[in-house]
Short mmCIF file of C-alpha atoms in Angstrom, two decimals:
data_model
loop_
_atom_site.label_atom_id
_atom_site.label_comp_id
_atom_site.label_asym_id
_atom_site.label_seq_id
_atom_site.Cartn_x
_atom_site.Cartn_y
_atom_site.Cartn_z
CA UNK A 1 101.11 75.38 74.45
CA UNK A 2 104.00 77.80 73.87
CA UNK A 3 102.04 79.64 71.19
CA UNK A 4 98.99 79.92 73.42
CA UNK A 5 100.99 81.28 76.31
CA UNK A 6 102.37 84.13 74.19
CA UNK A 7 98.83 85.46 73.86
CA UNK A 8 98.93 86.45 77.53
CA UNK A 9 101.21 89.45 77.94
CA UNK A 10 103.46 91.51 75.68
CA UNK A 11 107.19 91.28 74.94
CA UNK A 12 108.58 94.63 76.13
CA UNK A 13 112.17 93.93 75.12
CA UNK A 14 111.76 95.00 71.47
CA UNK A 15 110.43 98.04 69.60
CA UNK A 16 110.29 101.83 70.03
CA UNK A 17 110.66 102.53 73.76
CA UNK A 18 108.59 105.73 74.09
CA UNK A 19 105.75 104.42 71.95
CA UNK A 20 105.81 101.09 73.76
CA UNK A 21 105.95 102.78 77.17
CA UNK A 22 102.99 105.03 76.42
CA UNK A 23 101.05 102.20 74.80
CA UNK A 24 101.63 99.99 77.82
CA UNK A 25 100.91 102.79 80.30
CA UNK A 26 97.60 103.82 78.72
CA UNK A 27 95.58 100.88 80.09
CA UNK A 28 97.40 101.24 83.43
CA UNK A 29 96.61 104.96 83.44
CA UNK A 30 92.95 104.35 82.68
CA UNK A 31 92.86 101.63 85.36
CA UNK A 32 94.40 104.03 87.91
CA UNK A 33 92.03 106.82 86.88
CA UNK A 34 89.03 104.52 87.25
CA UNK A 35 90.36 103.21 90.57
CA UNK A 36 90.78 106.73 91.92
CA UNK A 37 87.50 107.79 90.33
CA UNK A 38 85.44 105.20 92.13
CA UNK A 39 87.25 106.02 95.38
CA UNK A 40 86.58 109.69 94.71
CA UNK A 41 82.92 109.00 93.99
CA UNK A 42 82.66 107.65 97.55
CA UNK A 43 83.90 110.98 98.90
CA UNK A 44 81.69 113.07 96.62
CA UNK A 45 78.52 111.13 97.41
CA UNK A 46 79.17 111.01 101.16
CA UNK A 47 80.14 114.70 101.22
CA UNK A 48 77.00 115.77 99.41
CA UNK A 49 74.50 113.59 101.26
CA UNK A 50 76.04 113.32 104.74
CA UNK A 51 78.30 116.37 105.09
CA UNK A 52 81.72 117.04 106.62
CA UNK A 53 81.24 114.48 109.41
CA UNK A 54 80.62 111.79 106.79
CA UNK A 55 83.61 112.89 104.71
CA UNK A 56 85.94 112.82 107.71
CA UNK A 57 84.43 109.51 108.84
CA UNK A 58 85.01 107.75 105.52
CA UNK A 59 88.53 109.20 105.30
CA UNK A 60 89.53 108.20 108.84
CA UNK A 61 87.85 104.80 108.64
CA UNK A 62 89.54 104.19 105.32
CA UNK A 63 93.03 105.10 106.55
CA UNK A 64 93.64 101.77 108.29
CA UNK A 65 91.97 99.80 105.50
CA UNK A 66 94.16 101.63 102.97
CA UNK A 67 97.27 100.78 104.98
CA UNK A 68 96.32 97.10 104.72
CA UNK A 69 95.49 97.49 101.02
CA UNK A 70 99.04 98.69 100.46
CA UNK A 71 100.17 95.31 101.84
CA UNK A 72 98.12 93.62 99.13
CA UNK A 73 99.59 95.94 96.49
CA UNK A 74 103.11 95.26 97.78
CA UNK A 75 102.81 91.50 97.30
CA UNK A 76 101.18 92.13 93.93
CA UNK A 77 104.22 94.24 93.03
CA UNK A 78 106.50 91.45 94.27
CA UNK A 79 104.75 89.12 91.83
CA UNK A 80 105.10 91.73 89.09
CA UNK A 81 108.85 92.19 89.64
CA UNK A 82 109.57 88.46 89.73
CA UNK A 83 107.33 87.54 86.81
CA UNK A 84 108.66 90.40 84.65
CA UNK A 85 112.16 88.96 84.87
CA UNK A 86 110.88 85.40 84.43
CA UNK A 87 108.94 86.60 81.38
CA UNK A 88 112.05 88.25 79.94
CA UNK A 89 113.87 84.93 80.45
CA UNK A 90 110.91 83.00 78.87
CA UNK A 91 110.49 80.78 81.97
CA UNK A 92 106.75 80.06 81.68
CA UNK A 93 106.72 77.11 84.07
CA UNK A 94 108.00 79.28 86.91
CA UNK A 95 105.41 81.96 86.09
CA UNK A 96 102.52 79.50 86.57
CA UNK A 97 104.07 78.17 89.79
CA UNK A 98 104.49 81.72 91.09
CA UNK A 99 100.85 82.51 90.40
CA UNK A 100 99.70 79.41 92.29
CA UNK A 101 102.03 80.14 95.21
CA UNK A 102 100.99 83.77 95.42
CA UNK A 103 97.25 83.07 95.41
CA UNK A 104 97.44 80.53 98.24
CA UNK A 105 99.59 82.81 100.38
CA UNK A 106 97.63 86.05 99.95
CA UNK A 107 94.33 84.33 100.68
CA UNK A 108 95.58 83.15 104.08
CA UNK A 109 97.19 86.52 104.79
CA UNK A 110 94.03 88.44 103.89
CA UNK A 111 91.86 86.44 106.29
CA UNK A 112 94.27 87.06 109.16
CA UNK A 113 94.49 90.79 108.47
CA UNK A 114 90.72 91.07 108.14
CA UNK A 115 90.25 89.63 111.63
CA UNK A 116 92.79 92.05 113.13
CA UNK A 117 91.16 95.11 111.53
CA UNK A 118 87.70 94.21 112.81
CA UNK A 119 88.78 93.27 116.34
CA UNK A 120 90.92 96.38 116.89
CA UNK A 121 88.71 98.85 115.01
CA UNK A 122 87.78 101.12 117.96
CA UNK A 123 91.28 101.35 119.50
CA UNK A 124 92.77 102.22 116.11
CA UNK A 125 90.25 104.98 115.42
CA UNK A 126 90.74 106.37 118.93
CA UNK A 127 94.50 106.44 118.42
CA UNK A 128 93.93 108.16 115.08
CA UNK A 129 92.13 110.99 116.93
CA UNK A 130 89.12 110.64 114.67
CA UNK A 131 86.87 113.68 115.33
CA UNK A 132 84.09 112.67 117.78
CA UNK A 133 81.33 113.78 115.40
CA UNK A 134 82.74 111.44 112.73
CA UNK A 135 83.63 108.43 114.92
CA UNK A 136 80.52 106.31 114.35
CA UNK A 137 80.70 106.88 110.59
CA UNK A 138 84.38 105.90 110.60
CA UNK A 139 83.71 102.75 112.64
CA UNK A 140 80.92 101.56 110.32
CA UNK A 141 83.06 102.19 107.26
CA UNK A 142 86.18 100.45 108.59
CA UNK A 143 84.42 97.28 109.75
CA UNK A 144 82.47 96.79 106.54
CA UNK A 145 85.42 97.54 104.24
CA UNK A 146 87.60 95.06 106.15
CA UNK A 147 85.25 92.27 105.07
CA UNK A 148 86.31 92.85 101.46
CA UNK A 149 90.06 92.44 102.06
CA UNK A 150 90.29 88.85 100.69
CA UNK A 151 89.00 90.15 97.35
CA UNK A 152 91.54 93.00 97.37
CA UNK A 153 94.48 90.67 98.07
CA UNK A 154 93.47 88.14 95.43
CA UNK A 155 92.87 90.82 92.79
CA UNK A 156 96.23 92.50 93.49
CA UNK A 157 98.19 89.27 93.10
CA UNK A 158 96.53 88.28 89.81
CA UNK A 159 96.93 91.75 88.29
CA UNK A 160 100.52 92.09 89.50
CA UNK A 161 101.50 88.89 87.72
CA UNK A 162 99.66 89.94 84.56
CA UNK A 163 101.45 93.31 84.53
CA UNK A 164 104.77 91.52 84.93
CA UNK A 165 103.96 89.61 81.75
CA UNK A 166 103.27 92.89 79.95
CA UNK A 167 99.48 92.51 80.15
CA UNK A 168 97.75 95.78 81.05
CA UNK A 169 94.39 95.55 79.27
CA UNK A 170 92.83 92.89 81.51
CA UNK A 171 93.45 94.79 84.78
CA UNK A 172 91.78 97.79 83.12
CA UNK A 173 88.74 95.64 82.34
CA UNK A 174 88.63 94.29 85.90
CA UNK A 175 88.77 97.72 87.55
CA UNK A 176 86.14 99.03 85.10
CA UNK A 177 83.76 96.37 86.37
CA UNK A 178 84.49 97.57 89.91
CA UNK A 179 83.91 101.22 89.03
CA UNK A 180 80.50 100.62 87.48
CA UNK A 181 79.42 98.46 90.43
CA UNK A 182 80.64 101.05 92.93
CA UNK A 183 78.90 103.97 91.25
CA UNK A 184 75.54 102.21 91.09
CA UNK A 185 75.73 100.93 94.67
CA UNK A 186 76.98 104.26 96.05
CA UNK A 187 74.05 106.22 94.68
CA UNK A 188 71.58 103.50 95.68
CA UNK A 189 72.79 102.93 99.25
CA UNK A 190 73.79 106.47 100.24
CA UNK A 191 71.53 108.76 98.22
CA UNK A 192 68.41 106.56 98.16
CA UNK A 193 68.56 104.31 101.25
CA UNK A 194 70.56 106.81 103.36
CA UNK A 195 72.94 104.25 104.87
CA UNK A 196 75.63 106.96 105.14
CA UNK A 197 79.24 105.69 105.60
CA UNK A 198 78.11 102.06 105.91
CA UNK A 199 76.42 102.34 102.52
CA UNK A 200 79.63 103.65 100.94
CA UNK A 201 81.55 100.77 102.52
CA UNK A 202 79.08 98.18 101.21
CA UNK A 203 79.38 99.72 97.74
CA UNK A 204 83.17 99.45 98.01
CA UNK A 205 83.27 95.75 98.91
CA UNK A 206 80.71 94.93 96.21
CA UNK A 207 83.02 96.66 93.73
CA UNK A 208 86.03 94.78 95.09
CA UNK A 209 84.20 91.47 94.79
CA UNK A 210 83.17 92.31 91.23
CA UNK A 211 86.75 93.07 90.13
CA UNK A 212 88.10 89.95 91.85
CA UNK A 213 85.38 87.81 90.26
CA UNK A 214 86.24 89.20 86.81
CA UNK A 215 89.94 88.43 87.41
CA UNK A 216 89.14 84.93 88.68
CA UNK A 217 86.94 84.16 85.66
CA UNK A 218 89.72 85.31 83.30
CA UNK A 219 92.24 83.19 85.18
CA UNK A 220 89.99 80.13 85.01
CA UNK A 221 89.33 80.52 81.29
CA UNK A 222 93.06 80.87 80.59
CA UNK A 223 94.15 78.20 83.04
CA UNK A 224 95.86 76.10 80.36
CA UNK A 225 98.03 79.04 79.37
CA UNK A 226 99.17 79.45 82.98
CA UNK A 227 99.61 75.70 83.50
CA UNK A 228 96.99 75.62 86.28
CA UNK A 229 94.38 72.85 86.48
CA UNK A 230 92.26 74.02 89.46
CA UNK A 231 92.01 70.45 90.71
CA UNK A 232 92.47 69.36 94.31
CA UNK A 233 96.08 70.00 95.27
CA UNK A 234 96.90 72.06 92.15
CA UNK A 235 96.97 75.33 94.07
CA UNK A 236 99.92 74.89 96.36
CA UNK A 237 102.97 76.76 97.58
CA UNK A 238 106.28 76.20 95.81
CA UNK A 239 109.02 76.77 98.39
CA UNK A 240 111.48 78.40 96.00
CA UNK A 241 109.01 80.88 94.51
CA UNK A 242 107.52 81.53 97.94
CA UNK A 243 110.98 82.45 99.24
CA UNK A 244 111.47 84.90 96.36
CA UNK A 245 108.05 86.47 96.88
CA UNK A 246 108.82 86.89 100.59
CA UNK A 247 112.23 88.41 99.90
CA UNK A 248 110.61 90.91 97.54
CA UNK A 249 107.23 91.31 99.22
CA UNK A 250 108.24 91.89 102.84
CA UNK A 251 110.49 94.92 102.16
CA UNK A 252 107.93 96.27 99.67
CA UNK A 253 105.22 95.88 102.30
CA UNK A 254 107.39 97.58 104.90
CA UNK A 255 108.13 100.41 102.46
CA UNK A 256 104.45 100.96 101.61
CA UNK A 257 103.43 100.58 105.25
CA UNK A 258 106.00 103.13 106.42
CA UNK A 259 104.94 105.68 103.83
CA UNK A 260 101.25 105.25 104.53
CA UNK A 261 101.63 104.84 108.27
CA UNK A 262 103.40 108.17 108.43
CA UNK A 263 100.56 109.60 106.36
CA UNK A 264 98.22 108.26 109.05
CA UNK A 265 100.31 109.95 111.74
CA UNK A 266 100.11 113.22 109.82
CA UNK A 267 96.34 112.72 109.50
CA UNK A 268 96.21 112.12 113.26
CA UNK A 269 98.03 115.40 113.93
CA UNK A 270 95.89 117.31 111.43
CA UNK A 271 92.71 115.89 112.99
CA UNK A 272 93.70 117.61 116.23
CA UNK A 273 93.13 120.97 114.50
CA UNK A 274 89.41 120.32 114.01
CA UNK A 275 86.83 119.17 111.51
CA UNK A 276 87.70 121.81 108.85
CA UNK A 277 91.38 120.82 108.78
CA UNK A 278 90.45 117.12 108.83
CA UNK A 279 87.98 117.49 105.96
CA UNK A 280 90.40 119.59 103.91
CA UNK A 281 93.13 117.00 104.35
CA UNK A 282 90.72 114.18 103.42
CA UNK A 283 89.55 115.85 100.23
CA UNK A 284 92.99 117.18 99.32
CA UNK A 285 94.49 113.72 99.65
CA UNK A 286 91.91 112.33 97.21
CA UNK A 287 92.58 115.13 94.69
CA UNK A 288 96.33 114.67 94.99
CA UNK A 289 96.11 110.93 94.33
CA UNK A 290 93.81 111.51 91.39
CA UNK A 291 96.17 114.07 89.82
CA UNK A 292 99.15 111.72 90.20
CA UNK A 293 97.61 108.63 88.60
CA UNK A 294 99.59 109.05 85.37
CA UNK A 295 102.84 109.24 87.31
CA UNK A 296 101.90 106.08 89.24
CA UNK A 297 100.99 104.34 86.00
CA UNK A 298 104.34 105.20 84.43
CA UNK A 299 106.13 103.92 87.53
CA UNK A 300 104.31 100.59 87.20
CA UNK A 301 104.74 100.36 83.42
CA UNK A 302 108.38 101.39 83.62
CA UNK A 303 109.11 98.75 86.28
CA UNK A 304 107.61 96.00 84.09
CA UNK A 305 109.54 97.16 81.01
CA UNK A 306 112.77 97.44 82.99
CA UNK A 307 112.27 94.04 84.60
CA UNK A 308 111.76 92.32 81.26
CA UNK A 309 114.76 94.05 79.69
CA UNK A 310 117.03 93.23 82.63
CA UNK A 311 115.85 89.63 82.42
CA UNK A 312 116.80 89.68 78.73
CA UNK A 313 120.18 91.33 79.57
CA UNK A 314 119.31 94.53 77.66
CA UNK A 315 120.73 97.02 80.16
CA UNK A 316 121.03 100.05 77.86
CA UNK A 317 117.42 99.68 76.79
CA UNK A 318 116.37 99.49 80.45
CA UNK A 319 118.20 102.77 81.15
CA UNK A 320 116.51 104.45 78.20
CA UNK A 321 113.11 103.46 79.63
CA UNK A 322 113.93 105.57 82.71
CA UNK A 323 114.73 108.71 80.70
CA UNK A 324 111.64 108.36 78.53
CA UNK A 325 109.52 107.90 81.66
CA UNK A 326 111.02 111.05 83.22
CA UNK A 327 110.17 113.09 80.12
CA UNK A 328 106.58 111.87 80.22
CA UNK A 329 106.04 112.44 83.95
CA UNK A 330 107.48 115.96 83.80
CA UNK A 331 105.03 116.99 81.08
CA UNK A 332 102.13 115.62 83.11
CA UNK A 333 103.36 117.35 86.29
CA UNK A 334 103.29 120.73 84.54
CA UNK A 335 99.69 120.20 83.41
CA UNK A 336 98.35 118.94 86.75
CA UNK A 337 100.15 121.65 88.73
CA UNK A 338 98.52 124.30 86.54
CA UNK A 339 95.13 122.83 87.48
CA UNK A 340 95.94 123.11 91.20
CA UNK A 341 96.98 126.77 90.89
CA UNK A 342 94.32 127.96 88.44
CA UNK A 343 91.15 126.14 89.59
CA UNK A 344 91.40 125.06 93.24
CA UNK A 345 87.81 126.05 94.06
CA UNK A 346 86.48 123.91 91.23
CA UNK A 347 88.45 120.85 92.38
CA UNK A 348 87.45 121.15 96.03
CA UNK A 349 83.95 122.25 95.05
CA UNK A 350 83.30 118.79 93.63
CA UNK A 351 83.34 117.46 97.20
CA UNK A 352 81.99 120.22 99.40
CA UNK A 353 80.41 123.67 99.49
CA UNK A 354 81.75 124.48 102.98
CA UNK A 355 83.38 127.95 102.58
CA UNK A 356 85.99 127.27 105.28
CA UNK A 357 87.05 124.03 103.63
CA UNK A 358 87.18 125.72 100.22
CA UNK A 359 89.41 128.51 101.56
CA UNK A 360 91.84 126.09 103.22
CA UNK A 361 91.67 123.81 100.18
CA UNK A 362 93.03 126.58 97.96
CA UNK A 363 96.11 126.79 100.18
CA UNK A 364 96.46 122.99 100.24
CA UNK A 365 96.49 122.64 96.45
CA UNK A 366 99.07 125.37 95.93
CA UNK A 367 101.38 123.73 98.45
CA UNK A 368 100.92 120.26 96.99
CA UNK A 369 102.40 121.35 93.64
CA UNK A 370 105.81 120.57 95.15
CA UNK A 371 104.69 117.00 95.79
CA UNK A 372 103.48 116.61 92.20
CA UNK A 373 106.84 117.62 90.71
CA UNK A 374 108.90 115.57 93.17
CA UNK A 375 106.67 112.54 92.50
CA UNK A 376 107.21 112.95 88.76
CA UNK A 377 110.98 112.90 89.38
CA UNK A 378 111.10 109.97 91.79
CA UNK A 379 108.59 107.94 89.76
CA UNK A 380 110.93 107.52 86.80
CA UNK A 381 114.02 106.57 88.80
CA UNK A 382 112.16 104.43 91.33
CA UNK A 383 110.93 102.34 88.40
CA UNK A 384 114.54 101.18 88.04
CA UNK A 385 114.80 100.39 91.76
CA UNK A 386 111.58 98.36 91.52
CA UNK A 387 112.32 96.75 88.17
CA UNK A 388 115.74 95.45 89.20
CA UNK A 389 114.31 94.05 92.44
CA UNK A 390 116.37 96.18 94.84
CA UNK A 391 113.69 96.05 97.51
CA UNK A 392 116.14 96.86 100.30
CA UNK A 393 116.73 100.28 98.79
CA UNK A 394 112.97 100.64 98.40
CA UNK A 395 112.66 100.03 102.14
CA UNK A 396 115.26 102.73 102.84
CA UNK A 397 113.30 105.08 100.60
CA UNK A 398 110.18 104.32 102.62
CA UNK A 399 111.95 105.28 105.85
CA UNK A 400 113.36 108.45 104.32
CA UNK A 401 110.06 109.43 102.71
CA UNK A 402 107.86 108.65 105.68
CA UNK A 403 109.68 108.82 108.98
CA UNK A 404 112.44 111.32 108.25
CA UNK A 405 110.77 113.67 105.79
CA UNK A 406 106.99 113.45 106.12
CA UNK A 407 106.82 113.32 109.92
CA UNK A 408 110.04 115.28 110.47
CA UNK A 409 109.16 118.14 108.12
CA UNK A 410 105.53 118.07 109.26
CA UNK A 411 106.49 118.56 112.89
CA UNK A 412 109.10 121.15 111.93
CA UNK A 413 106.66 123.30 109.97
CA UNK A 414 103.56 122.52 112.00
CA UNK A 415 104.87 122.68 115.58
CA UNK A 416 108.33 124.29 115.61
CA UNK A 417 107.34 127.04 113.17
CA UNK A 418 103.77 127.11 114.61
CA UNK A 419 102.11 126.79 111.19
CA UNK A 420 99.46 124.34 112.43
CA UNK A 421 97.70 122.12 109.90
CA UNK A 422 99.23 124.10 107.02
CA UNK A 423 102.67 123.13 108.32
CA UNK A 424 101.75 119.46 107.96
CA UNK A 425 100.59 120.17 104.40
CA UNK A 426 104.09 121.52 103.74
CA UNK A 427 105.66 118.45 105.35
CA UNK A 428 103.66 116.07 103.17
CA UNK A 429 104.41 118.11 100.04
CA UNK A 430 108.20 118.15 100.51
CA UNK A 431 108.56 114.55 101.70
CA UNK A 432 109.57 113.07 98.34
CA UNK A 433 112.46 115.39 97.45
CA UNK A 434 115.23 113.58 99.33
CA UNK A 435 114.00 110.06 98.36
CA UNK A 436 113.96 111.22 94.74
CA UNK A 437 117.61 112.27 94.96
CA UNK A 438 118.48 108.87 96.48
CA UNK A 439 116.81 107.01 93.58
CA UNK A 440 118.59 109.26 91.09
CA UNK A 441 121.96 108.58 92.73
CA UNK A 442 121.39 104.81 92.55
CA UNK A 443 120.43 105.00 88.88
CA UNK A 444 123.51 107.06 88.00
CA UNK A 445 125.77 104.63 89.90
CA UNK A 446 124.92 101.88 87.40
CA UNK A 447 124.94 99.20 90.11
CA UNK A 448 121.51 97.99 88.95
CA UNK A 449 123.28 96.46 85.90
CA UNK A 450 124.82 93.71 88.05
CA UNK A 451 121.76 92.82 90.19
CA UNK A 452 119.91 89.52 89.69
#
């Protein structure tokens, strides 16, 4: 049994750090690229076949769903943090119990959240100041996408635990299944059957179901290696592991929710400036996320490596992971920033041919270069915060990033300095500078060496 279990996951406590980091991050990078690609395909297809109203509708309708998705990702990250340290300590029994506990919990949570999103759809979109011409598209999209939330939560938990064990190839396979499904359904439902935003939403939940099904099949086939029998009563909550997941997951959820909720508030304020500003922000946000996928992948990979090494009491090796991650993210930030400055019309032109949106998009991409570099800096040091399980600091970072910086700077530039929507672009772009310095200060303090 012990030999079989070692086939799932990779020991990240031995070997060349940079090579191991890049090897581990490659599947995560490809998974993030594919994830962003199939989300981006939604925007491209809807923009080309429905227009700006469809683009703004999908973006606004997806804002609330994305906020909830971050909750799923947060509990998946909680599983990743916990399992990484359990994996470093070779505690396989606790890993299987954590998987069982996590799956039962997130299933119940997903059903409750799904009901809330559907019931309060209209009030939420009204509060968001969704442009009137895009409201019906946004409503259709939000309701349909909410139906797929149980698949999102289940997928996030399984993949989080696999990443904690050093396994990155399977999540790549799962998200590849989703991408292919989404692309086929998008073209079929939007371009052929003209279902507009509802068609994009249906394509999305089909893709989510496909990735969850792939993950579930893998889990079932490897059930002996996880110590799970899938008999009546085998999937149950272990009180100890549930308490740990809550202690990690609730602050992580609050952190993610704060960051994204403040993004929603900024979107709400930008929407007030009209359909051009709303569409530019929607497209720009997709481009920004796509350009930062490598940084996000390194953050995830670094956290798993750090978690395993801290669990194995290899503190110096954990610190070296951070510096190697910073080197890698900086190189990527230089390349992606050059793309924003040199070819903004090409990037925005993939989504729209509206000349007003293209003109404002050029300004957006040049401003967002600041965000790219600050994300590359915070990504490396936040990997240590995540890997050592200091979720309370992560929560403080969420407040600083979202409430203090993103909203504060956005209102300062947009309303005090009368820069309008462009001011909010500046606020979003500069929001990660102070949180990055906070993560750096914690890393340099060395206090992460004594955390359990």
